């Protein structure tokens, strides 16, 4: 069954905390500034456009939990990543993800959708029982957009919106 952006809601993980704004003094002319640390990790790579996006580190943290909870079949953690209205729809979730393994996740685009919202476009590969695939394949290549809502210092996945990339194709 589907990932968000497919016809079925997905569910997993804990919400990601947004980083606090750091106070920094202007660098002196004689002091070298360190290069920014990479935004991605072993689970979620980050494309150059997304790396400059708003709250990229918090989004990578949420996506890391998202994919790890699917792969670990930790559906309670996965479910906690979503806004409460989606969580309530996930009462029978999990069966379709049993045996699913996602890999090759890349955050390709990250844009603000309002004062408290973000759209995160993610490409990844899933391996699953063909009966649980929207196209009957054991391997699918996904491109989804997750819509994230900031609530306090946390990000949660919210309902999808039209007009953003969503696709699934059998691996070739």
mmCIF file of C-alpha atoms in Angstrom, residues 6-64:
data_model
loop_
_atom_site.group_PDB
_atom_site.id
_atom_site.type_symbol
_atom_site.label_atom_id
_atom_site.label_comp_id
_atom_site.label_asym_id
_atom_site.label_seq_id
_atom_site.Cartn_x
_atom_site.Cartn_y
_atom_site.Cartn_z
ATOM 1 C CA UNK A 6 -0.355 7.542 -3.355
ATOM 2 C CA UNK A 7 -3.999 6.646 -2.984
ATOM 3 C CA UNK A 8 -3.469 5.338 0.542
ATOM 4 C CA UNK A 9 -2.173 7.279 3.528
ATOM 5 C CA UNK A 10 1.151 6.215 4.912
ATOM 6 C CA UNK A 11 2.024 6.337 8.561
ATOM 7 C CA UNK A 12 5.179 6.369 10.716
ATOM 8 C CA UNK A 13 7.710 7.985 13.110
ATOM 9 C CA UNK A 14 8.215 10.785 15.500
ATOM 10 C CA UNK A 15 7.970 14.381 14.492
ATOM 11 C CA UNK A 16 11.182 16.252 13.852
ATOM 12 C CA UNK A 17 12.171 19.209 15.976
ATOM 13 C CA UNK A 18 12.987 22.406 14.191
ATOM 14 C CA UNK A 19 16.411 23.751 15.068
ATOM 15 C CA UNK A 20 16.602 26.871 17.180
ATOM 16 C CA UNK A 21 17.949 29.891 15.426
ATOM 17 C CA UNK A 22 21.578 30.264 16.353
ATOM 18 C CA UNK A 23 22.904 33.636 17.355
ATOM 19 C CA UNK A 24 26.216 34.300 15.703
ATOM 20 C CA UNK A 25 28.573 37.180 15.614
ATOM 21 C CA UNK A 26 29.834 38.377 12.268
ATOM 22 C CA UNK A 27 33.083 36.622 11.407
ATOM 23 C CA UNK A 28 36.182 38.752 11.673
ATOM 24 C CA UNK A 29 38.297 39.347 8.607
ATOM 25 C CA UNK A 30 41.144 37.314 10.094
ATOM 26 C CA UNK A 31 39.051 34.392 11.312
ATOM 27 C CA UNK A 32 38.303 31.558 8.907
ATOM 28 C CA UNK A 33 34.739 30.361 8.745
ATOM 29 C CA UNK A 34 34.166 26.624 8.664
ATOM 30 C CA UNK A 35 32.353 25.121 5.717
ATOM 31 C CA UNK A 36 28.755 24.203 6.429
ATOM 32 C CA UNK A 37 28.302 20.606 7.506
ATOM 33 C CA UNK A 38 26.506 18.349 5.019
ATOM 34 C CA UNK A 39 22.746 18.286 5.441
ATOM 35 C CA UNK A 40 22.099 14.668 4.378
ATOM 36 C CA UNK A 41 22.992 11.383 6.049
ATOM 37 C CA UNK A 42 23.289 7.670 5.238
ATOM 38 C CA UNK A 43 19.493 7.322 4.938
ATOM 39 C CA UNK A 44 18.519 10.564 3.164
ATOM 40 C CA UNK A 45 20.718 12.316 0.612
ATOM 41 C CA UNK A 46 20.009 15.953 -0.162
ATOM 42 C CA UNK A 47 20.145 17.541 -3.593
ATOM 43 C CA UNK A 48 21.725 20.988 -3.985
ATOM 44 C CA UNK A 49 18.419 22.855 -4.343
ATOM 45 C CA UNK A 50 16.919 21.191 -1.280
ATOM 46 C CA UNK A 51 20.058 21.785 0.817
ATOM 47 C CA UNK A 52 19.382 25.508 0.575
ATOM 48 C CA UNK A 53 15.713 25.071 1.437
ATOM 49 C CA UNK A 54 14.089 26.257 4.658
ATOM 50 C CA UNK A 55 14.658 24.012 7.682
ATOM 51 C CA UNK A 56 16.528 21.418 5.581
ATOM 52 C CA UNK A 57 18.129 19.760 8.621
ATOM 53 C CA UNK A 58 14.787 19.321 10.396
ATOM 54 C CA UNK A 59 13.219 17.916 7.229
ATOM 55 C CA UNK A 60 16.096 15.433 6.810
ATOM 56 C CA UNK A 61 15.598 14.366 10.445
ATOM 57 C CA UNK A 62 11.877 13.762 9.825
ATOM 58 C CA UNK A 63 12.557 11.883 6.559
ATOM 59 C CA UNK A 64 15.220 9.756 8.238
#
